[in-house]
Amino acid sequence: MSTRFPFTAVVGQQDLQLALLLNAVAPNIGGVLVRGEKGTAKSTAVRALAALLPEVEVVAGCRFSCDPASPDPTCPDGPHTGAAAVARDARMVELPVGASEDRLVGALDIERALAEGVKAFEPGLLAAANRGILYVDEVNLLHDHLVDVLLDAAAMGASYVEREGVSVRHAARFLLVGTMNPEEGELRPQLLDRFGLTVEVAASREPDQRVEVVRRRLAYDDDPAAFAARWADEESAVRQRVVAARELLPKVRLGDGALKQIAATCAAFEVDGMRADIVMARTATALAAWDGRSDVLAEDVRQAALLALPHRRRRNPFDAPGLDEDKLDRALEESAGDDDDPDPDGPGGGGQPSPEEGPQGGDSGAQPEAGEDGEPQPAAGGAGEQAPARAAEPFRTKALTVPGVGAGAAGRRSRARTERGRTTGALRPRGALTKLHLAATVRAAAPHQRARGRSGPGLVLRRDDLRQAAREGREGNLVLFVVDASGSMAARQRMSAVKGAVLSLLLDAYQRRDKVGLVTFRGTAAEVALPPTSSVDAAAARLESLPTGGRTPLAAGLLKAHDVLRVERLRDPSRRALLVVVTDGRATGGPEPVALAGRAARLLGAESVASVVVDCESGPVRLGLAGRLAEELGGTAVTLEELRADAIAGLVRDVRGTTSRRAA
């Protein structure tokens, strides 16, 4: 076995180390989510934690690591009455991003269950992680239903596997640790809330600390065993401290004063539900035990809030996690005193917006005057570029879907053949059987029972009789935004409304688990402002800082979108694309700009790209250029007003166009 980098040798990640150790002391805290940029020792610290956990006693030969002192009465390998016990190191099990549900929870042999009436169960990773650590790297890239299963097991301490009425239950108590790079996409708020603590990590900007990181890493790479030996005493001391804290934990007193501070802090930050209060209480108790104290102090409550609340106070998906420490200190001070009056400036103190939020509405800056051709005149010192406009308030949009039935990654937008969803038929399984279609299986086996010599009540099955349930659900798509950032948009003061509409569509894409990309065009060219990614909040940030100005190279924007879609089709051929062009349809600059734009649009239409044009034209006189563009794309046009879900038109609009070659 390779020598792991010592936990105590990790440099400059004290918050991460503390959060992991607190969960080692009190696993009921609910695990740790580690967020941060690449190359910040997230995985190194998590993998090193296992060496600090005390040994565990398990029932000899039990695949589910049952505790001999209190064995699981429902263990599939049980009963364990009088079984021998053995001691072993705590395990750390890693869940790969591409794991299937059967790999995570285990698999039942349906054929044996139907034919022989036995529960032949192959344990999964949840069983292997029982009484140890389950580590999920890039947890934000894991399929949502797997994250749901994972967090349900962590919360209940048990895993349930059910297939066509045959069920197995086993214990699954583990320390859950997830790591993620926010640039690659966020977790849904509901899933964020299920992690007990969260830690933001970043590389140090201090040269001396960076030098020490490199020095230790090079020393470890040269001789891992010798480097680990140098840190053996520190590792042993931390391991003993974990054991002592676990023993002290039941004796720690959480007084009414500390409970009041916890409740007041959660109320001040307006976190939803009661999970935050419970997690803070457990964390503050573990902090006291870690410091060798039997009473919870105000400093424990403060540290618990910094670890348990940042990921729970996000009001929408594009809010950056974090905590206002000045506000935290005020809440703690007020709840510690005798004054029970609410903070007039805080939540619940009248509900008035804070001065920092500013007035609601459009951009307060004046727009420059337009020239004779409708383009704005160059601003002073700006070569035609204007400051970014603020996005208008987002709204709930209509559901834009890709026609046909796809087979892409699970999501919530377009129809697709999926592992989960309503049953639409039966087919012969390819590989392992996962979802049995019982009626179809019985129908396939019934004509052969006499020939197979059936004599008892059991059904004589063969592998060829098994039928897989064909299911239809929803898939996530690639939503590629092509946004007109030219001067004509700003001249009519429309950019604020346009950004609000795109932000609304981004929120919709976030909720539907899509990948998104952003292409903008202005001046003389188009650029990929954001390559296709699962990080919808990154797209929102790029949109917010998007400047405007110059002419309208519509053809360049469409051709750039064509290039992006071609590359993405090679990378992920099963994910269907939805092209959203946000423009007033004008094309200016260069020779024959209108004809070039038409040819580019017809090129995308010929490749069966599902598309929708969001018509940003305003005013009493409309030229209808966006509608013509939609016809050439083979798609559909929708105005900013029609995009709203509460508009008079229907709530769902299928994008017109030839069904994609990747559709069913």
XYZ file of C-alpha atoms in Angstrom:
664
model
C 0.000 0.000 0.000
C 1.331 3.451 -0.878
C 2.180 5.852 1.948
C -0.311 8.684 2.202
C 0.654 12.284 2.740
C 0.354 12.978 6.510
C -2.705 14.937 7.613
C -0.682 17.135 9.966
C 1.759 18.060 7.175
C -0.902 19.861 5.118
C -0.043 23.580 5.061
C -2.435 26.504 5.480
C -5.775 24.663 5.554
C -6.665 24.935 9.227
C -10.429 25.342 8.657
C -10.526 22.267 6.436
C -8.563 20.207 8.946
C -10.756 21.371 11.836
C -14.004 20.518 10.004
C -12.755 17.034 9.156
C -11.555 16.384 12.713
C -14.830 17.583 14.227
C -16.689 15.057 12.082
C -14.240 12.385 13.188
C -15.135 13.252 16.789
C -18.900 13.506 16.160
C -19.942 11.785 12.889
C -23.581 12.789 13.511
C -22.644 16.350 12.493
C -23.416 15.213 8.960
C -20.171 15.338 7.002
C -18.146 18.032 5.266
C -18.426 19.679 1.865
C -15.093 21.128 0.751
C -15.375 23.815 -1.923
C -12.383 25.340 -3.635
C -10.213 25.848 -6.651
C -8.090 23.065 -8.048
C -4.726 22.283 -6.441
C -5.614 23.261 -2.867
C -4.985 19.895 -1.120
C -8.691 19.041 -0.805
C -8.276 15.398 -1.773
C -4.913 15.096 0.004
C -6.366 16.167 3.350
C -9.429 13.926 3.038
C -7.424 10.834 2.126
C -5.019 11.499 5.013
C -7.850 11.665 7.552
C -8.442 7.897 7.562
C -5.078 7.290 9.228
C -6.173 9.388 12.242
C -9.355 7.434 12.959
C -9.230 4.821 15.731
C -9.391 1.136 14.863
C -12.834 -0.420 14.686
C -13.945 -3.842 15.887
C -16.043 -5.756 13.353
C -17.730 -9.141 13.182
C -15.335 -11.542 11.505
C -16.397 -12.322 7.949
C -19.232 -9.754 7.852
C -19.214 -7.822 4.579
C -21.091 -4.951 6.261
C -18.647 -4.311 9.138
C -21.181 -4.979 11.886
C -20.198 -3.936 15.414
C -19.843 -7.111 17.522
C -21.059 -5.177 20.587
C -24.373 -4.337 18.864
C -24.680 -6.208 15.552
C -27.287 -5.109 13.030
C -30.272 -7.465 13.441
C -31.201 -6.991 9.766
C -27.690 -7.562 8.399
C -27.835 -9.713 5.238
C -24.843 -11.682 6.556
C -26.462 -12.171 9.987
C -27.476 -13.218 12.497
C -24.215 -12.597 14.372
C -24.993 -14.109 17.765
C -21.739 -15.203 19.379
C -19.667 -14.235 16.334
C -15.940 -13.617 16.688
C -14.633 -10.039 16.579
C -11.583 -8.687 14.813
C -9.988 -5.216 14.885
C -9.014 -3.362 11.722
C -8.263 0.156 10.522
C -11.152 2.426 9.589
C -11.726 2.332 5.836
C -11.906 5.188 3.410
C -14.036 4.337 0.370
C -14.044 6.558 -2.715
C -17.125 6.934 -4.891
C -16.231 7.555 -8.557
C -18.178 10.239 -10.427
C -19.297 7.722 -13.054
C -20.568 5.124 -10.568
C -23.966 3.541 -11.142
C -26.700 3.256 -8.543
C -26.045 -0.486 -8.224
C -22.360 0.204 -7.560
C -23.324 2.623 -4.792
C -26.086 0.738 -2.954
C -25.439 -2.838 -4.120
C -27.314 -5.155 -6.450
C -29.866 -7.918 -6.072
C -29.780 -10.985 -8.307
C -33.332 -10.696 -9.630
C -33.120 -13.979 -11.517
C -32.322 -15.967 -8.359
C -34.861 -13.990 -6.331
C -37.678 -14.903 -8.748
C -36.637 -18.488 -9.471
C -35.278 -19.606 -6.082
C -36.772 -17.121 -3.629
C -33.364 -16.193 -2.153
C -31.936 -12.740 -1.532
C -28.616 -12.951 -3.334
C -27.159 -9.518 -2.569
C -23.855 -8.062 -3.749
C -22.910 -5.195 -1.391
C -22.066 -1.779 -2.788
C -19.855 1.069 -1.677
C -22.244 2.123 1.093
C -21.698 -1.241 2.764
C -17.932 -0.983 2.375
C -17.951 2.498 3.954
C -19.982 1.493 7.025
C -18.191 2.765 10.165
C -15.574 4.485 8.019
C -15.279 7.375 5.548
C -17.093 7.739 2.239
C -15.296 10.236 0.029
C -16.916 11.714 -3.087
C -14.544 13.767 -5.206
C -16.284 16.239 -7.551
C -19.588 15.608 -5.780
C -21.204 18.382 -7.853
C -20.698 16.278 -10.994
C -22.435 13.247 -9.509
C -25.927 12.535 -10.858
C -28.617 14.087 -8.694
C -30.393 10.836 -7.898
C -27.109 9.319 -6.671
C -26.525 12.313 -4.414
C -30.075 11.892 -3.067
C -29.466 8.203 -2.319
C -26.113 8.991 -0.734
C -27.432 11.715 1.550
C -30.513 9.705 2.527
C -28.280 6.832 3.625
C -26.027 9.219 5.557
C -29.027 10.773 7.330
C -30.758 7.464 8.195
C -27.638 5.416 8.896
C -28.993 2.654 6.682
C -29.239 1.715 3.027
C -32.304 0.171 1.413
C -32.201 -1.757 -1.859
C -35.524 -2.683 -3.423
C -36.204 -4.436 -6.702
C -39.719 -5.573 -7.619
C -40.815 -6.219 -4.033
C -37.537 -7.841 -2.947
C -35.742 -5.635 -0.414
C -32.518 -5.660 1.572
C -31.531 -3.307 4.385
C -28.133 -2.897 6.004
C -26.389 -0.391 8.261
C -24.556 2.486 6.532
C -23.053 4.841 9.105
C -20.120 6.744 7.719
C -18.365 10.091 7.710
C -19.378 11.700 4.424
C -16.879 14.032 2.769
C -17.464 15.684 -0.589
C -15.111 17.943 -2.520
C -15.954 20.170 -5.460
C -14.653 22.958 -7.656
C -17.458 25.559 -7.933
C -16.239 26.499 -11.429
C -17.560 23.133 -12.645
C -21.084 23.603 -11.323
C -22.988 23.952 -8.069
C -25.051 21.591 -5.972
C -28.740 22.343 -5.558
C -29.538 24.244 -2.332
C -31.540 21.239 -1.094
C -28.444 19.057 -1.401
C -26.115 21.676 0.046
C -28.272 21.787 3.161
C -27.782 18.060 3.731
C -24.043 18.468 4.332
C -23.362 19.347 7.948
C -20.389 21.668 7.452
C -18.809 23.426 4.523
C -15.332 24.864 4.064
C -14.049 27.224 1.381
C -10.404 26.567 0.527
C -8.030 28.591 -1.613
C -4.310 28.606 -2.285
C -2.341 30.951 -0.037
C -1.092 34.213 -1.521
C 1.739 34.400 1.039
C 5.072 33.538 -0.651
C 6.555 31.941 2.488
C 3.589 29.612 2.888
C 3.647 28.651 -0.773
C 7.356 27.880 -0.488
C 6.659 25.579 2.450
C 3.925 23.767 0.485
C 6.345 23.083 -2.372
C 9.149 22.069 -0.009
C 7.001 19.492 1.794
C 5.535 18.117 -1.412
C 8.947 17.608 -2.984
C 10.232 15.934 0.171
C 7.236 13.584 0.166
C 7.688 12.724 -3.519
C 11.388 11.943 -2.982
C 10.788 9.514 -0.091
C 7.179 9.070 1.087
C 8.061 6.667 3.922
C 10.780 8.900 5.377
C 8.553 11.975 5.107
C 5.686 10.189 6.881
C 8.103 9.049 9.621
C 9.033 12.678 10.286
C 5.402 13.451 11.040
C 4.607 10.260 12.947
C 4.619 11.931 16.382
C 2.243 14.696 15.266
C -0.058 12.128 13.649
C -0.087 10.023 16.813
C -0.871 13.047 18.973
C -3.850 14.018 16.816
C -5.107 10.423 16.780
C -5.002 10.295 20.581
C -6.762 13.668 20.771
C -9.580 12.330 18.554
C -10.013 9.337 20.890
C -10.037 11.570 23.977
C -12.556 13.955 22.418
C -14.865 11.052 21.534
C -14.780 9.874 25.137
C -15.448 13.372 26.478
C -18.212 14.211 24.010
C -21.135 12.626 25.968
C -20.142 14.660 29.032
C -20.131 18.066 27.307
C -22.896 20.374 28.563
C -24.778 22.505 26.055
C -26.460 25.126 28.228
C -29.550 27.205 27.566
C -27.410 30.280 26.906
C -25.512 28.549 24.110
C -28.759 27.165 22.677
C -30.259 30.652 22.649
C -27.204 31.984 20.795
C -27.491 29.201 18.229
C -31.190 29.876 17.643
C -30.684 33.644 17.446
C -27.832 33.278 14.963
C -29.818 30.982 12.655
C -32.786 33.351 12.832
C -30.602 36.383 12.097
C -29.273 34.776 8.919
C -32.736 33.541 7.880
C -31.689 29.968 7.199
C -34.507 27.646 6.173
C -35.664 24.812 8.405
C -34.131 23.548 11.648
C -31.235 21.485 10.334
C -28.804 24.390 10.755
C -29.685 24.752 14.474
C -29.134 21.042 15.094
C -25.860 20.953 13.165
C -24.577 24.037 14.991
C -25.430 22.463 18.353
C -23.572 19.252 17.501
C -20.618 21.166 16.077
C -20.317 23.476 19.107
C -20.401 20.429 21.395
C -17.691 18.703 19.343
C -15.557 21.873 19.450
C -15.730 21.911 23.232
C -14.777 18.229 23.395
C -11.927 18.812 20.918
C -10.549 21.521 23.237
C -10.941 19.248 26.252
C -13.777 21.258 27.861
C -17.079 20.053 29.279
C -18.962 23.319 28.637
C -19.857 24.998 25.339
C -18.652 28.610 25.162
C -19.680 31.501 22.936
C -16.504 31.041 20.885
C -17.628 27.487 20.091
C -20.992 28.783 18.844
C -19.238 31.388 16.699
C -16.896 28.834 15.109
C -19.808 26.443 14.575
C -21.716 29.179 12.733
C -18.754 29.861 10.431
C -18.694 26.182 9.462
C -22.414 25.348 9.398
C -24.163 28.429 7.974
C -22.369 29.797 4.865
C -23.859 27.251 2.442
C -27.328 27.552 4.008
C -27.843 31.304 3.653
C -27.866 31.421 -0.177
C -31.111 32.994 -1.298
C -30.700 32.028 -4.969
C -28.275 29.808 -6.925
C -26.086 32.736 -7.994
C -25.345 33.986 -4.478
C -21.792 33.285 -3.376
C -21.674 31.335 -0.102
C -20.273 33.243 2.839
C -21.085 34.824 6.160
C -20.966 38.431 7.324
C -18.820 38.100 10.447
C -19.784 41.532 11.791
C -23.435 40.543 11.595
C -22.587 37.232 13.275
C -20.867 39.017 16.164
C -23.847 41.353 16.611
C -26.255 38.417 16.733
C -24.125 36.642 19.330
C -23.762 39.757 21.477
C -27.467 40.554 21.412
C -28.525 36.991 22.219
C -26.021 36.875 25.097
C -27.474 40.029 26.710
C -30.794 40.802 28.303
C -32.109 42.897 25.387
C -34.532 40.757 23.422
C -35.525 43.492 20.975
C -34.870 42.565 17.374
C -32.160 44.360 15.475
C -34.000 47.079 13.546
C -31.474 46.812 10.747
C -31.392 43.021 10.604
C -33.817 40.405 9.293
C -37.197 40.735 10.916
C -36.532 44.374 11.890
C -39.087 45.889 9.581
C -38.160 44.072 6.378
C -36.752 47.176 4.687
C -33.982 46.686 2.126
C -30.483 47.610 3.211
C -28.820 50.647 1.660
C -26.273 48.429 -0.059
C -28.968 46.715 -2.095
C -29.700 49.939 -3.937
C -32.919 50.796 -5.702
C -34.705 48.155 -7.693
C -34.892 48.769 -11.407
C -32.776 49.407 -14.442
C -29.436 50.985 -14.967
C -29.145 54.396 -13.341
C -26.501 55.664 -15.743
C -27.521 57.642 -18.795
C -27.076 55.965 -22.160
C -25.240 57.810 -24.925
C -27.200 59.146 -27.843
C -27.584 57.032 -30.938
C -26.216 57.998 -34.313
C -28.175 58.110 -37.548
C -27.740 54.372 -38.161
C -29.025 53.480 -34.739
C -25.583 52.755 -33.336
C -24.461 54.690 -30.252
C -21.772 57.290 -30.501
C -18.483 56.353 -28.815
C -18.346 57.238 -25.154
C -15.506 59.437 -23.987
C -12.320 57.388 -24.008
C -14.201 54.164 -24.735
C -13.921 53.435 -28.470
C -17.661 52.778 -28.599
C -17.690 50.464 -25.548
C -20.105 51.256 -22.745
C -20.123 50.241 -19.111
C -21.999 47.000 -18.359
C -25.701 47.479 -17.701
C -27.259 45.983 -14.585
C -29.580 43.050 -15.131
C -33.264 43.591 -14.486
C -35.051 41.464 -11.926
C -35.230 37.805 -13.084
C -38.580 36.107 -13.598
C -39.970 32.594 -14.088
C -39.721 31.617 -17.738
C -41.584 29.244 -19.984
C -40.094 25.796 -20.347
C -38.288 25.613 -23.698
C -37.770 21.992 -24.718
C -35.994 20.119 -27.498
C -38.406 18.034 -29.631
C -38.215 14.258 -29.845
C -36.907 11.756 -27.301
C -33.224 11.838 -26.409
C -30.898 9.687 -24.326
C -28.727 12.259 -22.597
C -27.781 12.824 -18.963
C -30.650 12.867 -16.488
C -32.196 16.288 -16.013
C -35.508 18.130 -16.126
C -35.906 19.675 -19.556
C -36.628 17.452 -22.577
C -38.093 13.973 -22.970
C -35.544 11.173 -22.885
C -34.995 7.481 -22.275
C -33.682 7.321 -18.707
C -33.005 4.952 -15.828
C -35.722 6.647 -13.796
C -39.189 7.736 -14.875
C -42.445 6.243 -16.050
C -42.386 2.794 -17.641
C -43.222 2.900 -21.330
C -42.419 -0.660 -22.417
C -40.025 -3.592 -22.113
C -36.880 -4.696 -23.893
C -34.143 -7.282 -23.619
C -31.435 -6.106 -21.196
C -28.041 -5.067 -22.473
C -25.582 -6.081 -19.785
C -26.735 -6.263 -16.154
C -30.462 -6.080 -15.473
C -31.290 -2.982 -13.420
C -35.055 -2.375 -13.744
C -37.091 -5.553 -14.143
C -40.328 -5.466 -16.132
C -42.050 -8.230 -14.181
C -45.119 -8.742 -16.373
C -43.055 -8.926 -19.562
C -40.631 -11.371 -17.921
C -43.440 -13.673 -16.814
C -45.034 -13.512 -20.278
C -41.705 -14.457 -21.873
C -41.146 -17.415 -19.526
C -44.714 -18.773 -19.345
C -44.848 -20.665 -22.708
C -41.728 -22.679 -21.814
C -42.626 -23.981 -18.350
C -43.759 -27.458 -19.459
C -40.754 -27.919 -21.726
C -38.458 -26.920 -18.884
C -39.977 -29.543 -16.595
C -41.590 -27.243 -14.070
C -43.037 -29.308 -11.221
C -43.279 -26.915 -8.256
C -44.726 -23.481 -7.586
C -41.569 -21.648 -8.642
C -41.173 -20.187 -12.110
C -38.416 -21.799 -14.167
C -36.489 -18.845 -15.607
C -33.721 -18.512 -18.143
C -31.594 -15.487 -18.798
C -33.375 -14.929 -22.113
C -36.701 -14.513 -20.297
C -35.647 -11.398 -18.391
C -36.992 -8.096 -19.646
C -35.708 -4.656 -18.798
C -38.250 -1.899 -18.151
C -37.980 0.878 -20.720
C -38.488 4.180 -18.918
C -39.031 7.709 -20.062
C -38.091 10.747 -18.013
C -36.351 14.041 -18.620
C -32.830 14.874 -19.720
C -30.598 17.887 -19.273
C -29.560 19.694 -22.436
C -26.766 21.964 -23.528
C -28.298 25.437 -23.600
C -26.046 27.698 -25.656
C -26.843 31.396 -25.364
C -25.851 33.697 -28.229
C -26.279 37.235 -26.910
C -26.254 40.419 -28.973
C -24.077 42.924 -27.066
C -23.900 45.500 -29.822
C -24.570 49.192 -29.516
C -28.056 48.921 -30.979
C -29.138 47.037 -27.848
C -27.763 49.682 -25.518
C -28.921 52.644 -27.613
C -32.541 51.736 -26.921
C -31.754 51.059 -23.258
C -32.739 47.433 -23.656
C -29.631 45.735 -22.307
C -30.890 45.702 -18.720
C -34.062 43.875 -19.808
C -32.044 41.544 -22.048
C -29.697 40.612 -19.233
C -32.658 40.046 -16.955
C -34.194 37.690 -19.502
C -30.954 35.718 -19.978
C -30.462 35.566 -16.205
C -33.995 34.178 -15.918
C -33.207 31.527 -18.526
C -29.994 30.687 -16.661
C -31.977 30.169 -13.471
C -34.282 27.881 -15.415
C -31.256 25.984 -16.788
C -29.892 25.607 -13.252
C -33.143 24.104 -12.037
C -33.329 21.761 -15.031
C -29.701 20.556 -14.608
C -28.500 21.758 -18.004
C -25.050 22.602 -19.195
C -24.779 26.170 -20.414
C -22.495 28.165 -22.681
C -22.352 31.830 -23.602
C -21.380 33.383 -26.945
C -21.498 37.155 -27.375
C -21.095 39.291 -30.486
C -20.372 43.003 -30.832
C -18.097 45.299 -32.826
C -16.524 43.210 -35.549
C -16.396 39.708 -34.033
C -17.917 37.152 -31.695
C -16.311 35.428 -28.741
C -17.013 32.502 -26.458
C -17.567 34.319 -23.171
C -18.025 30.979 -21.385
C -17.367 27.523 -22.852
C -20.094 24.943 -22.102
C -20.034 24.146 -18.398
C -22.229 22.934 -15.574
C -21.437 26.095 -13.621
C -24.507 28.193 -14.320
C -23.405 30.793 -11.782
C -20.204 31.324 -13.791
C -22.366 32.162 -16.804
C -24.349 34.622 -14.687
C -21.133 36.316 -13.563
C -19.916 36.667 -17.176
C -23.286 38.048 -18.194
C -23.269 40.658 -15.436
C -19.894 42.047 -16.546
C -20.749 41.974 -20.258
C -20.002 45.360 -21.908
C -21.911 46.649 -24.912
C -21.116 48.805 -27.902
C -20.179 48.725 -31.563
C -21.866 47.197 -34.569
C -23.850 43.959 -34.825
C -21.901 41.062 -36.400
C -24.813 38.621 -36.209
C -23.248 36.190 -38.694
C -20.079 35.966 -36.583
C -22.138 35.113 -33.514
C -24.035 32.330 -35.283
C -20.880 30.858 -36.818
C -19.141 30.897 -33.430
C -22.132 29.057 -31.976
C -21.874 26.525 -34.809
C -18.229 25.866 -33.902
C -19.037 25.445 -30.198
C -21.871 23.011 -30.913
C -19.716 20.973 -33.301
C -17.011 20.481 -30.648
C -19.542 19.676 -27.924
C -21.228 17.132 -30.193
C -17.930 15.263 -30.397
C -17.360 15.476 -26.645
C -20.841 14.422 -25.561
C -22.873 13.080 -28.507
C -25.824 12.014 -26.342
C -26.497 15.499 -24.944
C -28.812 17.410 -27.247
C -28.409 21.152 -27.691
C -30.804 24.061 -27.499
C -29.613 27.275 -29.143
C -31.030 30.473 -27.610
C -30.275 33.576 -29.692
C -31.012 36.831 -27.861
C -31.155 39.679 -30.396
C -33.347 42.196 -32.172
C -32.390 40.537 -35.471
C -30.376 43.442 -36.849
C -27.087 42.751 -38.671
C -24.630 45.569 -39.424
C -20.969 45.962 -40.245
C -18.935 44.470 -43.066
C -20.080 43.613 -46.598
C -23.604 42.197 -46.942
C -24.152 41.586 -43.212
C -27.797 40.555 -43.609
C -27.049 37.969 -46.300
C -24.154 36.545 -44.271
C -26.368 36.233 -41.204
C -29.002 34.416 -43.262
C -26.470 31.911 -44.598
C -25.109 31.264 -41.095
C -28.636 30.710 -39.779
C -29.474 28.272 -42.569
C -26.261 26.354 -41.829
C -27.417 25.757 -38.249
C -30.918 24.901 -39.440
C -29.572 22.345 -41.915
C -27.817 20.559 -39.023
C -31.090 20.164 -37.118
C -30.061 22.417 -34.245
C -33.106 23.116 -32.078
C -33.253 26.868 -31.642
C -35.287 29.727 -30.266
C -34.828 33.435 -30.926
C -35.661 35.803 -28.079
C -36.851 38.922 -29.897
C -35.559 42.015 -28.073
C -37.041 44.548 -30.485
C -39.147 47.171 -28.741
C -41.160 50.246 -29.593
C -44.387 50.849 -31.502
C -42.805 50.035 -34.879
C -41.191 46.616 -35.195
C -39.342 45.305 -38.225
C -39.804 41.618 -37.410
C -36.143 40.790 -38.146
C -35.882 38.334 -35.250
C -38.848 36.377 -36.589
C -37.181 36.087 -39.989
C -33.997 34.897 -38.306
C -35.971 32.219 -36.450
C -37.465 30.974 -39.733
C -34.013 30.656 -41.297
C -32.783 28.770 -38.223
C -35.778 26.457 -38.474
C -36.711 27.412 -34.938
C -39.212 29.646 -33.220
C -39.303 33.244 -32.037
C -40.541 34.522 -28.700
C -40.662 38.099 -27.438
C -39.377 39.157 -24.045
C -42.978 39.490 -22.877
C -43.942 36.021 -24.148
C -40.918 34.490 -22.401
C -42.548 34.967 -19.015
C -44.293 31.910 -17.620
C -47.280 34.006 -16.565
C -47.890 35.257 -20.094
C -51.193 34.410 -21.815
C -49.539 31.906 -24.171
C -49.058 28.265 -23.126
C -46.551 27.378 -20.428
C -44.460 25.007 -22.547
C -43.087 25.797 -25.986
C -41.415 23.075 -28.025
C -38.695 24.491 -30.216
C -39.665 23.958 -33.836
C -37.270 22.428 -36.278
C -36.222 19.126 -37.718
C -35.788 16.528 -35.016
C -32.126 16.089 -34.165
C -30.277 13.106 -35.525
C -29.525 12.219 -31.912
C -33.229 12.059 -30.995
C -35.152 8.825 -31.107
